[in-house]
Coordinates of C-alpha atoms in Angstrom, one line a residue:
M1 CA 48.5 -75.7 -2.8
V2 CA 47.9 -76.9 0.7
N3 CA 44.6 -78.6 1.2
K4 CA 42.1 -77.0 3.6
C5 CA 44.5 -74.0 4.0
Y6 CA 41.5 -71.9 5.3
S7 CA 41.7 -73.8 8.6
C8 CA 44.9 -71.9 9.5
D9 CA 46.1 -68.4 9.0
F10 CA 49.6 -69.6 8.3
H11 CA 48.5 -72.1 5.7
R12 CA 46.6 -69.3 4.2
Q13 CA 49.7 -67.1 4.0
E14 CA 51.5 -69.9 2.2
C15 CA 48.6 -70.4 -0.3
T16 CA 48.1 -66.7 -1.1
F17 CA 51.8 -66.3 -1.5
T18 CA 52.0 -69.2 -3.8
L19 CA 49.2 -67.8 -5.9
S20 CA 50.6 -64.3 -5.9
A21 CA 53.9 -65.7 -7.1
G22 CA 52.2 -66.9 -10.2
V23 CA 52.2 -70.7 -9.7
T24 CA 49.5 -72.3 -11.9
T25 CA 47.3 -74.6 -9.9
T26 CA 44.1 -76.4 -10.9
T27 CA 41.7 -79.0 -9.5
S28 CA 40.7 -80.2 -12.9
T29 CA 41.9 -83.5 -14.1
S30 CA 42.0 -82.2 -17.6
S31 CA 45.3 -81.6 -19.2
T32 CA 44.0 -78.4 -20.8
P33 CA 45.9 -75.3 -19.6
T34 CA 44.0 -72.9 -17.4
S35 CA 43.6 -69.4 -18.6
T36 CA 44.7 -66.4 -16.6
A37 CA 41.1 -65.1 -16.3
D38 CA 40.1 -68.5 -14.9
L39 CA 42.9 -68.4 -12.4
Q40 CA 42.0 -65.0 -11.2
S41 CA 38.3 -66.0 -10.8
R42 CA 39.2 -69.1 -8.8
K43 CA 41.6 -67.0 -6.7
R44 CA 38.8 -64.5 -5.8
K45 CA 36.5 -67.4 -4.8
L46 CA 39.2 -69.0 -2.7
D47 CA 40.0 -65.6 -1.0
D48 CA 36.3 -65.1 -0.2
A49 CA 36.0 -68.6 1.4
L50 CA 39.2 -68.1 3.3
S51 CA 38.1 -64.7 4.6
E52 CA 34.7 -66.1 5.7
D53 CA 36.2 -69.0 7.6
T54 CA 39.0 -66.9 9.1
D55 CA 36.5 -64.3 10.3
S56 CA 34.4 -67.0 11.9
I57 CA 37.4 -68.3 13.9
K58 CA 38.4 -64.8 14.9
R59 CA 34.8 -64.1 16.2
Q60 CA 34.9 -67.2 18.3
S61 CA 38.3 -66.2 19.8
I62 CA 37.0 -62.7 20.6
V63 CA 33.9 -64.1 22.4
A64 CA 36.0 -66.5 24.5
P65 CA 38.2 -64.8 27.1
T66 CA 41.9 -65.4 26.9
G67 CA 42.9 -68.6 28.5
S68 CA 39.4 -70.1 28.5
K69 CA 38.6 -73.6 27.5
L70 CA 37.4 -72.5 24.0
D71 CA 40.5 -70.4 23.4
I72 CA 42.7 -73.3 24.5
S73 CA 40.9 -75.9 22.4
L74 CA 41.1 -73.6 19.3
S75 CA 44.8 -73.0 20.0
R76 CA 45.5 -76.7 20.2
A77 CA 43.6 -77.4 17.1
Q78 CA 45.6 -74.7 15.3
S79 CA 48.9 -76.0 16.7
Q80 CA 48.3 -79.5 15.4
S81 CA 47.8 -78.2 11.9
M82 CA 50.3 -75.4 11.7
L83 CA 53.6 -77.2 11.9
S84 CA 54.2 -77.5 8.2
G85 CA 53.0 -74.0 7.5
Y86 CA 54.5 -72.1 10.4
M87 CA 57.4 -74.0 11.8
C88 CA 59.0 -74.4 8.4
Q89 CA 58.1 -70.9 7.1
L90 CA 61.1 -68.8 6.1
T91 CA 60.8 -65.4 7.7
Q92 CA 63.1 -62.4 8.4
H93 CA 62.8 -59.6 10.9
I94 CA 63.1 -56.2 9.3
G95 CA 65.6 -54.1 11.3
L96 CA 65.7 -50.3 11.6
T97 CA 69.2 -49.8 10.0
T98 CA 68.9 -51.8 6.8
D99 CA 68.7 -50.3 3.3
L100 CA 64.9 -50.6 3.4
E101 CA 63.5 -47.6 5.2
P102 CA 61.0 -48.9 7.8
T103 CA 58.8 -45.7 7.6
L104 CA 57.8 -46.7 4.0
L105 CA 56.2 -49.8 5.4
D106 CA 53.8 -47.7 7.5
F107 CA 52.1 -46.6 4.3
L108 CA 51.7 -50.0 2.8
P109 CA 48.0 -51.1 2.1
L110 CA 47.5 -54.2 4.3
D111 CA 45.0 -56.9 3.7
Q112 CA 42.9 -58.6 6.4
N113 CA 45.9 -60.5 7.6
D114 CA 48.0 -57.3 8.0
E115 CA 50.1 -58.4 5.1
A116 CA 51.3 -56.7 1.9
V117 CA 53.3 -57.8 -1.1
V118 CA 56.8 -56.1 -1.5
A119 CA 58.7 -57.2 -4.6
T120 CA 58.9 -61.0 -4.5
A121 CA 58.2 -61.3 -0.8
K122 CA 55.3 -60.7 1.5
V123 CA 55.5 -58.4 4.5
R124 CA 53.4 -58.8 7.6
K125 CA 52.9 -56.1 10.3
Y126 CA 52.7 -57.6 13.7
S127 CA 52.0 -54.5 15.7
D128 CA 51.6 -50.7 15.4
D129 CA 55.1 -49.9 16.6
G130 CA 56.7 -50.8 13.3
T131 CA 57.4 -54.5 13.9
F132 CA 57.5 -56.3 10.6
M133 CA 58.4 -59.8 9.5
R134 CA 59.2 -60.4 5.8
M135 CA 57.8 -63.7 4.5
M136 CA 60.5 -65.0 2.2
P137 CA 59.7 -67.2 -0.8
P138 CA 60.0 -70.9 0.1
A139 CA 63.4 -72.3 -0.9
P140 CA 63.4 -75.6 -2.8
M141 CA 65.7 -77.4 -0.4
A142 CA 63.7 -76.2 2.6
V143 CA 60.9 -78.6 2.0
P144 CA 61.7 -82.0 3.7
S145 CA 61.4 -85.0 1.4
V146 CA 60.1 -88.4 2.4
S147 CA 63.4 -90.0 1.5
S148 CA 65.3 -87.6 4.0
L149 CA 62.9 -88.6 6.8
D150 CA 63.4 -92.2 5.9
A151 CA 67.2 -91.8 5.9
V152 CA 67.0 -90.4 9.5
E153 CA 64.6 -93.1 10.6
S154 CA 66.9 -95.8 9.2
L155 CA 69.7 -94.7 11.5
V156 CA 67.6 -95.5 14.6
A157 CA 65.3 -98.2 13.3
P158 CA 63.4 -99.9 14.8
Y159 CA 63.4 -97.6 17.8
G160 CA 62.0 -94.4 16.2
S161 CA 58.6 -94.3 18.0
T162 CA 60.3 -95.4 21.2
L163 CA 62.8 -92.6 21.1
V164 CA 59.9 -90.1 20.5
E165 CA 58.2 -91.4 23.7
K166 CA 61.5 -91.2 25.6
Y167 CA 62.1 -87.6 24.5
F168 CA 58.7 -86.4 25.7
T169 CA 59.0 -88.4 28.9
H170 CA 62.6 -87.3 30.0
V171 CA 63.6 -84.1 28.0
H172 CA 60.5 -82.2 27.0
P173 CA 58.9 -81.7 30.5
T174 CA 61.8 -79.5 31.7
F175 CA 62.8 -78.1 28.3
P176 CA 59.5 -77.4 26.6
I177 CA 60.4 -75.9 23.3
L178 CA 58.2 -78.0 21.1
V179 CA 54.4 -78.2 20.7
E180 CA 53.9 -81.8 21.7
D181 CA 50.5 -82.4 20.0
A182 CA 51.7 -80.9 16.8
F183 CA 54.9 -82.8 16.7
R184 CA 53.3 -86.2 17.5
Q185 CA 50.7 -85.7 14.8
S186 CA 53.3 -84.7 12.2
Y187 CA 55.4 -87.6 13.2
R188 CA 52.6 -90.1 12.7
A189 CA 51.7 -88.6 9.3
R190 CA 55.4 -88.2 8.3
K191 CA 54.4 -84.7 7.1
G192 CA 55.2 -81.3 8.3
I193 CA 58.3 -82.3 10.2
T194 CA 61.8 -81.6 9.1
P195 CA 64.6 -84.3 9.1
L196 CA 66.6 -81.8 11.1
L197 CA 64.1 -81.6 14.0
L198 CA 63.4 -85.3 14.0
S199 CA 67.1 -86.2 14.1
S200 CA 67.7 -83.7 16.9
V201 CA 64.9 -85.3 19.0
Y202 CA 66.5 -88.7 18.4
V203 CA 70.0 -87.5 19.4
L204 CA 68.8 -86.3 22.9
A205 CA 66.5 -89.3 23.4
L206 CA 69.2 -92.0 22.7
K207 CA 70.6 -91.5 26.2
F208 CA 67.4 -93.0 27.6
L209 CA 67.1 -95.9 25.2
D210 CA 67.5 -99.4 26.6
V211 CA 68.3 -101.7 23.6
G212 CA 68.0 -104.9 25.6
S213 CA 70.2 -107.4 27.3
G214 CA 73.2 -106.8 25.1
T215 CA 72.7 -109.7 22.7
Q216 CA 74.4 -109.3 19.4
T217 CA 71.2 -109.9 17.4
V218 CA 69.8 -106.5 18.6
R219 CA 70.6 -103.8 16.2
R220 CA 71.9 -100.7 18.0
P221 CA 71.3 -97.1 16.6
D222 CA 74.3 -95.6 14.8
V223 CA 74.9 -92.7 17.2
G224 CA 77.9 -91.3 15.4
R225 CA 76.1 -91.1 12.0
L226 CA 73.0 -89.7 13.6
E227 CA 74.8 -86.8 15.3
S228 CA 76.9 -86.0 12.2
T229 CA 73.7 -86.1 10.1
A230 CA 71.9 -83.8 12.4
L231 CA 74.8 -81.3 12.6
K232 CA 75.1 -81.3 8.8
L233 CA 71.4 -80.6 8.4
L234 CA 71.6 -77.8 11.0
T235 CA 74.5 -76.2 9.2
E236 CA 72.6 -76.2 5.9
S237 CA 69.5 -74.8 7.6
L238 CA 71.0 -71.9 9.5
P239 CA 71.4 -69.5 6.5
H240 CA 67.6 -69.9 5.9
S241 CA 66.4 -70.3 9.5
N242 CA 62.8 -70.9 10.7
M243 CA 61.3 -71.8 14.0
S244 CA 62.1 -75.5 13.4
T245 CA 65.8 -74.6 12.9
I246 CA 65.9 -72.8 16.3
Q247 CA 64.2 -75.8 18.0
A248 CA 66.6 -78.3 16.5
G249 CA 69.6 -76.2 17.3
L250 CA 68.6 -75.7 20.9
L251 CA 68.1 -79.5 21.2
L252 CA 71.4 -80.3 19.6
M253 CA 73.3 -77.8 21.9
Q254 CA 72.1 -79.9 24.8
N255 CA 74.4 -82.6 23.6
S256 CA 77.8 -81.8 25.2
S257 CA 79.8 -82.8 22.2
L258 CA 77.9 -80.4 19.9
N259 CA 77.8 -77.5 22.4
T260 CA 80.3 -75.1 20.8
A261 CA 80.7 -71.4 21.0
A262 CA 80.6 -71.0 17.3
L263 CA 77.4 -72.9 16.9
N264 CA 75.9 -70.9 19.8
A265 CA 76.7 -67.6 18.0
Q266 CA 75.1 -68.9 14.8
L267 CA 72.0 -70.0 16.7
V268 CA 71.6 -66.6 18.5
S269 CA 71.9 -64.8 15.1
A270 CA 69.2 -67.0 13.7
G271 CA 67.0 -66.1 16.6
F272 CA 67.6 -62.4 15.9
E273 CA 66.5 -63.0 12.3
L274 CA 63.2 -64.2 13.5
G275 CA 62.8 -61.4 16.0
L276 CA 62.8 -63.7 19.1
H277 CA 64.6 -60.9 21.1
Q278 CA 61.5 -58.7 20.9
D279 CA 58.4 -58.5 23.2
C280 CA 55.6 -60.2 21.3
S281 CA 52.9 -59.6 24.0
N282 CA 50.9 -57.1 22.0
W283 CA 51.6 -58.6 18.6
R284 CA 48.7 -59.6 16.4
M285 CA 49.1 -63.4 16.6
E286 CA 47.5 -66.3 18.3
T287 CA 48.1 -67.1 22.0
W288 CA 49.9 -70.4 21.2
E289 CA 52.3 -68.6 18.9
K290 CA 53.2 -66.0 21.5
G291 CA 53.8 -68.7 24.1
L292 CA 56.0 -70.7 21.7
R293 CA 58.0 -67.6 20.8
K294 CA 58.6 -66.7 24.4
R295 CA 59.7 -70.3 25.4
L296 CA 62.1 -70.4 22.4
A297 CA 63.4 -66.9 23.3
W298 CA 64.2 -67.7 26.9
A299 CA 65.6 -71.1 25.9
L300 CA 67.9 -69.3 23.5
Y301 CA 68.8 -66.7 26.3
M302 CA 69.7 -69.5 28.7
Q303 CA 71.8 -71.3 26.0
D304 CA 73.7 -68.1 25.3
K305 CA 74.5 -67.2 28.9
W306 CA 75.5 -70.7 30.0
C307 CA 77.6 -71.2 26.8
S308 CA 79.3 -67.9 27.7
L309 CA 80.2 -69.3 31.1
V310 CA 81.2 -72.8 29.8
H311 CA 83.5 -71.5 27.0
G312 CA 84.7 -68.2 28.6
R313 CA 83.4 -66.2 25.6
P314 CA 81.4 -63.0 25.5
S315 CA 77.6 -63.3 25.5
H316 CA 75.8 -62.3 22.3
I317 CA 72.6 -61.2 24.1
F318 CA 72.5 -57.8 25.9
A319 CA 69.8 -56.4 28.1
S320 CA 69.6 -53.3 26.0
N321 CA 68.4 -55.4 23.0
W322 CA 66.2 -57.8 24.9
T323 CA 62.6 -57.0 25.7
V324 CA 61.1 -60.4 26.0
K325 CA 58.6 -60.5 28.9
D326 CA 58.7 -63.0 31.8
L327 CA 57.1 -66.4 31.2
V328 CA 53.6 -67.0 32.7
E329 CA 51.5 -70.1 33.0
Q330 CA 49.6 -69.3 29.8
D331 CA 52.8 -69.6 27.8
F332 CA 52.9 -73.3 28.5
L333 CA 49.3 -74.3 27.7
D334 CA 50.2 -75.8 24.3
S335 CA 53.6 -77.3 25.2
A336 CA 52.3 -80.6 26.5
Q337 CA 49.7 -83.0 25.2
S338 CA 46.2 -81.7 25.5
D339 CA 45.0 -84.8 27.5
S340 CA 47.8 -84.3 30.1
H341 CA 46.1 -81.2 31.5
Q342 CA 43.0 -81.3 33.7
D343 CA 40.7 -78.3 33.7
D344 CA 42.0 -75.4 35.9
S345 CA 45.1 -77.4 36.8
P346 CA 48.6 -75.9 36.9
V347 CA 50.9 -76.5 34.0
G348 CA 53.2 -78.9 35.9
H349 CA 56.6 -79.4 37.5
G350 CA 58.6 -79.1 34.2
P351 CA 57.4 -75.6 33.2
L352 CA 57.9 -74.5 36.8
L353 CA 61.5 -75.7 36.8
F354 CA 62.1 -74.1 33.4
C355 CA 60.9 -70.7 34.7
H356 CA 63.2 -70.8 37.8
M357 CA 66.1 -71.8 35.6
V358 CA 65.4 -68.7 33.5
A359 CA 65.4 -66.6 36.6
L360 CA 68.7 -68.1 37.8
T361 CA 70.2 -67.5 34.4
T362 CA 69.4 -63.8 34.6
I363 CA 71.4 -63.7 37.8
L364 CA 74.3 -65.5 36.1
S365 CA 74.1 -62.9 33.3
D366 CA 74.4 -60.1 35.8
I367 CA 77.4 -61.7 37.4
L368 CA 79.1 -62.2 34.1
D369 CA 78.5 -58.6 33.2
R370 CA 79.7 -57.3 36.5
F371 CA 82.9 -59.3 36.9
Y372 CA 83.9 -61.0 33.7
T373 CA 83.7 -58.5 30.8
L374 CA 86.9 -57.0 29.6
Q375 CA 85.7 -53.6 30.8
A376 CA 85.1 -54.9 34.3
I377 CA 88.5 -56.5 34.5
E378 CA 90.1 -53.2 33.4
D379 CA 88.2 -51.4 36.1
F380 CA 89.3 -53.8 38.8
R381 CA 92.9 -53.5 37.7
A382 CA 92.7 -49.7 37.7
A383 CA 91.3 -49.8 41.3
G384 CA 94.7 -51.0 42.6
N385 CA 94.6 -51.7 46.4
N386 CA 90.9 -50.9 46.4
C387 CA 90.1 -53.8 44.0
I388 CA 88.7 -56.1 46.7
R389 CA 86.5 -53.4 48.1
M390 CA 85.1 -52.6 44.7
I391 CA 84.4 -56.2 43.9
L392 CA 82.6 -56.7 47.2
D393 CA 80.5 -53.7 46.6
K394 CA 79.5 -55.1 43.2
A395 CA 79.0 -58.6 44.6
K396 CA 76.4 -57.5 47.2
P397 CA 73.4 -57.1 45.0
A398 CA 74.2 -60.3 43.0
Q399 CA 74.4 -62.3 46.3
I400 CA 71.1 -60.9 47.6
R401 CA 69.4 -61.9 44.3
L402 CA 70.8 -65.4 44.7
K403 CA 69.5 -65.6 48.3
E404 CA 66.1 -64.5 47.3
W405 CA 66.0 -66.9 44.4
F406 CA 66.8 -69.8 46.6
A407 CA 64.3 -68.7 49.3
M408 CA 61.5 -68.5 46.7
L409 CA 62.0 -72.1 45.4
P410 CA 58.7 -74.0 45.7
A411 CA 58.7 -77.2 47.6
E412 CA 58.5 -79.4 44.5
L413 CA 61.8 -78.0 43.2
K414 CA 63.9 -78.5 46.3
M415 CA 66.1 -81.5 46.9
E416 CA 65.0 -83.7 49.8
P417 CA 66.9 -83.0 53.0
S418 CA 67.7 -86.6 54.0
C419 CA 68.5 -90.0 52.6
E420 CA 65.4 -91.4 54.1
L421 CA 63.1 -88.9 52.4
L422 CA 64.9 -89.5 49.1
D423 CA 63.2 -92.8 48.9
T424 CA 59.9 -90.9 48.3
T425 CA 61.4 -88.8 45.5
T426 CA 59.3 -89.0 42.3
E427 CA 60.4 -89.2 38.7
E428 CA 59.6 -85.5 38.3
N429 CA 61.9 -84.5 41.1
W430 CA 64.9 -86.4 39.7
G431 CA 65.4 -83.5 37.2
N432 CA 65.8 -81.0 40.1
G433 CA 69.5 -81.9 40.3
A434 CA 70.5 -79.9 37.2
L435 CA 68.7 -76.8 38.7
H436 CA 70.5 -77.0 42.0
L437 CA 73.8 -77.7 40.3
A438 CA 73.4 -74.5 38.2
Y439 CA 72.7 -72.6 41.4
F440 CA 76.0 -73.8 42.9
A441 CA 77.8 -73.0 39.7
T442 CA 76.5 -69.5 39.8
E443 CA 77.5 -69.0 43.4
I444 CA 81.0 -70.4 42.5
T445 CA 81.3 -68.1 39.5
L446 CA 80.8 -65.1 41.9
H447 CA 83.2 -66.3 44.6
R448 CA 85.9 -67.2 42.1
C449 CA 86.3 -63.6 41.2
I450 CA 86.4 -62.6 44.9
V451 CA 89.0 -65.2 45.8
R452 CA 91.2 -64.3 42.8
S453 CA 91.3 -60.6 43.9
L454 CA 92.7 -61.4 47.4
N455 CA 96.3 -60.4 47.4
A456 CA 98.4 -61.2 50.5
D457 CA 100.4 -58.0 50.0
T458 CA 97.5 -55.6 49.6
A459 CA 94.3 -57.2 51.0
D460 CA 93.5 -56.9 54.7
S461 CA 94.1 -60.2 56.5
Y462 CA 90.8 -60.1 58.3
L463 CA 88.9 -59.3 55.1
S464 CA 90.7 -62.1 53.3
H465 CA 89.8 -64.6 56.1
I466 CA 86.1 -63.6 55.8
C467 CA 86.0 -64.0 52.0
R468 CA 87.9 -67.3 52.1
S469 CA 85.6 -68.6 54.9
A470 CA 82.5 -67.8 52.8
A471 CA 84.1 -69.5 49.7
K472 CA 85.1 -72.6 51.8
T473 CA 81.6 -73.1 53.0
R474 CA 80.3 -72.7 49.5
L475 CA 82.6 -75.4 48.2
I476 CA 81.8 -77.8 51.0
S477 CA 78.0 -77.4 50.4
A478 CA 78.5 -78.0 46.6
M479 CA 80.5 -81.1 47.2
D480 CA 78.0 -82.4 49.8
F481 CA 75.2 -81.9 47.3
I482 CA 77.0 -84.0 44.7
N483 CA 77.6 -86.7 47.3
R484 CA 73.9 -87.0 47.9
L485 CA 72.9 -87.4 44.3
R486 CA 71.3 -90.8 43.7
P487 CA 71.5 -92.8 40.4
A488 CA 68.0 -91.7 39.5
H489 CA 69.1 -88.1 39.6
L490 CA 72.2 -88.8 37.5
R491 CA 70.2 -90.7 34.8
S492 CA 67.8 -87.9 34.3
F493 CA 68.1 -85.1 31.7
W494 CA 71.1 -82.8 32.3
P495 CA 71.6 -79.8 30.1
A496 CA 74.9 -79.6 28.3
A497 CA 76.3 -76.9 30.6
S498 CA 76.0 -79.4 33.5
R499 CA 79.1 -81.3 32.7
T500 CA 81.1 -78.1 33.0
N501 CA 79.2 -77.1 36.2
F502 CA 80.4 -80.4 37.8
A503 CA 83.9 -79.5 36.7
L504 CA 83.6 -76.0 38.1
I505 CA 83.3 -77.4 41.6
G506 CA 86.6 -79.1 41.2
S507 CA 88.2 -76.0 39.7
F508 CA 86.9 -73.9 42.7
G509 CA 88.5 -76.4 45.1
I510 CA 91.8 -76.2 43.1
L511 CA 91.7 -72.4 43.3
L512 CA 91.2 -72.4 47.1
R513 CA 94.0 -74.9 47.5
I514 CA 96.6 -73.0 45.5
T515 CA 95.7 -69.7 47.1
A516 CA 95.7 -71.2 50.6
P517 CA 97.9 -69.1 52.9
T518 CA 99.1 -72.2 54.9
K519 CA 100.2 -75.7 54.3
E520 CA 97.5 -77.1 56.6
E521 CA 94.7 -75.3 54.7
A522 CA 96.0 -76.5 51.4
E523 CA 96.1 -80.1 52.7
F524 CA 92.4 -79.7 53.8
Y525 CA 91.4 -78.8 50.2
R526 CA 93.6 -81.6 48.8
L527 CA 91.7 -84.2 50.9
R528 CA 88.3 -82.8 49.9
L529 CA 89.3 -82.8 46.2
C530 CA 90.3 -86.5 46.6
E531 CA 86.9 -87.3 48.0
Y532 CA 85.2 -85.3 45.2
R533 CA 87.2 -87.2 42.6
W534 CA 86.1 -90.5 44.1
T535 CA 82.5 -89.4 44.0
L536 CA 82.8 -88.5 40.3
S537 CA 84.5 -91.8 39.4
V538 CA 81.7 -93.7 41.1
S539 CA 79.0 -91.6 39.5
C540 CA 80.3 -92.0 36.0
K541 CA 78.6 -95.3 35.5
N542 CA 75.2 -93.5 35.8
A543 CA 76.2 -90.3 34.0
E544 CA 79.0 -90.8 31.4
F545 CA 79.3 -87.0 30.9
L546 CA 81.0 -86.8 34.4
A547 CA 84.1 -88.2 32.8
F548 CA 84.7 -84.6 31.6
A549 CA 84.7 -83.2 35.1
L550 CA 86.9 -86.1 36.2
E551 CA 89.4 -85.4 33.4
S552 CA 89.3 -81.7 34.2
L553 CA 90.1 -82.2 37.9
D554 CA 93.0 -84.6 37.0
N555 CA 94.5 -82.0 34.6
A556 CA 94.2 -79.2 37.2
T557 CA 95.7 -81.4 39.8
T558 CA 98.7 -82.1 37.5
L559 CA 99.2 -78.4 36.9
G560 CA 99.0 -77.7 40.6
K561 CA 102.3 -79.5 41.2
H562 CA 104.0 -76.4 39.9
V563 CA 102.6 -74.3 42.7
P564 CA 105.2 -73.5 45.4
E565 CA 104.8 -75.2 48.8
K566 CA 103.0 -73.2 51.4
P567 CA 104.4 -72.2 54.8
G568 CA 103.2 -73.9 57.9
I569 CA 100.8 -72.0 60.2
D570 CA 103.4 -71.4 62.9
E571 CA 105.8 -69.9 60.3
L572 CA 103.0 -67.7 58.9
M573 CA 101.9 -66.5 62.3
A574 CA 105.5 -65.5 63.2
N575 CA 105.9 -63.6 60.0
S576 CA 102.5 -62.0 60.5
A577 CA 103.3 -60.8 64.0
K578 CA 106.5 -59.1 62.8
S579 CA 104.7 -57.4 59.9
A580 CA 101.9 -56.2 62.2
T581 CA 104.4 -54.8 64.7
H582 CA 106.1 -52.9 61.8
R583 CA 102.8 -51.5 60.6
L584 CA 101.7 -50.4 64.1
S585 CA 104.9 -48.5 64.6
R586 CA 104.2 -46.6 61.5
V587 CA 100.4 -46.1 61.8
P588 CA 99.3 -46.0 65.5
N589 CA 95.6 -45.9 64.8
S590 CA 95.5 -48.6 62.1
S591 CA 93.2 -50.7 64.2
I592 CA 90.2 -48.5 63.3
L593 CA 90.7 -48.8 59.6
L594 CA 88.6 -51.9 59.3
G595 CA 85.6 -50.1 60.8
S596 CA 85.5 -47.8 57.8
A597 CA 85.0 -50.6 55.2
S598 CA 81.7 -49.8 53.4
T599 CA 81.1 -53.5 52.5
M600 CA 81.2 -54.8 56.1
D601 CA 78.6 -54.8 58.8
A602 CA 79.7 -53.8 62.3
E603 CA 77.8 -56.7 63.9
P604 CA 79.7 -59.5 62.2
M605 CA 83.0 -57.7 63.1
M606 CA 81.9 -57.6 66.7
D607 CA 81.1 -61.3 66.7
S608 CA 84.5 -62.1 65.4
A609 CA 86.2 -59.9 68.0
R610 CA 84.4 -61.9 70.6
G611 CA 86.0 -65.1 69.2
G612 CA 83.3 -66.2 66.7
T613 CA 84.0 -67.8 63.4
S614 CA 82.1 -65.3 61.3
S615 CA 82.1 -65.9 57.6
V616 CA 79.7 -63.1 56.7
I617 CA 80.3 -59.9 54.9
S618 CA 77.2 -57.9 54.1
G619 CA 75.9 -59.2 50.8
L620 CA 78.1 -62.3 50.9
A621 CA 76.0 -64.5 53.1
S622 CA 74.3 -67.3 51.2
P623 CA 72.0 -70.1 52.2
A624 CA 75.1 -72.2 52.8
T625 CA 77.3 -69.4 54.3
S626 CA 76.5 -68.6 57.9
A627 CA 77.9 -66.2 60.6
S628 CA 78.8 -68.9 63.0
S629 CA 79.2 -72.6 63.3
E630 CA 75.9 -72.8 65.3
E631 CA 74.0 -71.2 62.4
L632 CA 75.7 -73.1 59.7
E633 CA 73.4 -76.1 59.7
D634 CA 70.3 -74.0 59.6
S635 CA 71.5 -71.9 56.7
I636 CA 72.7 -74.7 54.4
P637 CA 70.3 -75.3 51.6
P638 CA 68.2 -78.5 52.1
L639 CA 69.6 -81.3 50.0

């Protein structure tokens, strides 16, 4: 039995379940067996004590308004003592289509904790709308042993405590999926923390560890064994997932070498088992638990969507089965150390970045659904010559959302506009690079579909010019952004998808090069790609994962040698003039056809007719895509 279990509802669940399962416990030092009547008597006394203390805590929580100092202090006290009882508790969400009829659960007699015993398990009702979680009996292998923790510790000794500090300094602020106070306390006590979660923290923190001057006497952590151990522990834990499993899995997936589509699918399924896809706002649980569930849910959502982009696989999370509410400041109150917050102060830079990354990911999800599902591809193919018009109509709302997202970025999340000002960049701002890179990757994902749909035989030449001009500006802005990253940015924490996002910039440049209508335009992109390759090669010393983007660009360049040589601009113009004369002889009023395009504004067309260099189609203008060269500098995102 857990000592002082009455201090936490979750410990109480564990104790009452253990007693109801028939485990014989006694506080007596005598070896005389305890009778059944004695056991029942002690159980009644313990339940009374537990009920009295729990009611006292609940009364204090009711008196204090949500978010008050008392509520926060109680929440932190609970979070520090709940890790072994809650994070490692095996639970299972009861769905509506299983063999167990959910309506039967509405008639269960519930105790003061909204729980009831069903067969060998315990069922807890979280809300009045039929949301249940089944408390599964603890599995023998699910309890971490001291030797397992020691085995993990031995792989990184003597840097264990240093790695924990590195993790909470560099990773946790922008990826707050742990309860810092609870983790630190459990780490110091070597109790209530799983070897899986500890090894996952170590894996991510190793990047930031400086082992010294390189002398051979310094023992270096065994990175390979640590990663393989963590992955093995995760594989063993997934069939019986708990909150700690989700946390560890999300952390390991931020390691590029472990970020696989198969593991992502398993992790999302584990999240469904725990009901993370549901809105818990009105569930009967503590404030800290709601905040933790929401942070884990949105971290899982981001992992699934970016993994879908990186691996080119279907997403496993759909809007029709996702009701998690947007994150608010209160959801982060227990994520950081209690002494790191001042009274009435904001939650900080990290949670702000996390929330904007979530918002950007929802836009990415919309783009993937609109343009990259098999159904969308079939619809575009069926549209025939109207494919580009259809794509531009679908692109307009997505691009508007991207513009609004960028416009709403607070000052602390923006990249500094000049090299001089970069000297004043703080350690917190160094992590902004991953957010802006994700923004460029999202824009590129949208424009790749548009550029691919441009067919010289079917697309209008003016429309193609407009779309390619917008794509060109987007590519130049992304490459300029990478050029301005300093070593401090590159050494910060980058999510696993970042290495592919760097590669996508090169892939986009390759696409524009091989689809260029003229030899001169293809040469322009070749030179820019050479510059980008040089930037990646120089940056690799501060960010080893950039070697992936460098290799990807080299492979694409090799494949590009098979693309036929483009005609020169003079030859293209001559052929275009002949083709235009032929078309005009057949359709005398063809010059008015462009004006009927539903995706284009009349004003940009007028500007182009007057000799401007318009690159704007309604809905395709971005912060780095302007209507004219004079407006270009004003519209480029500050870097």
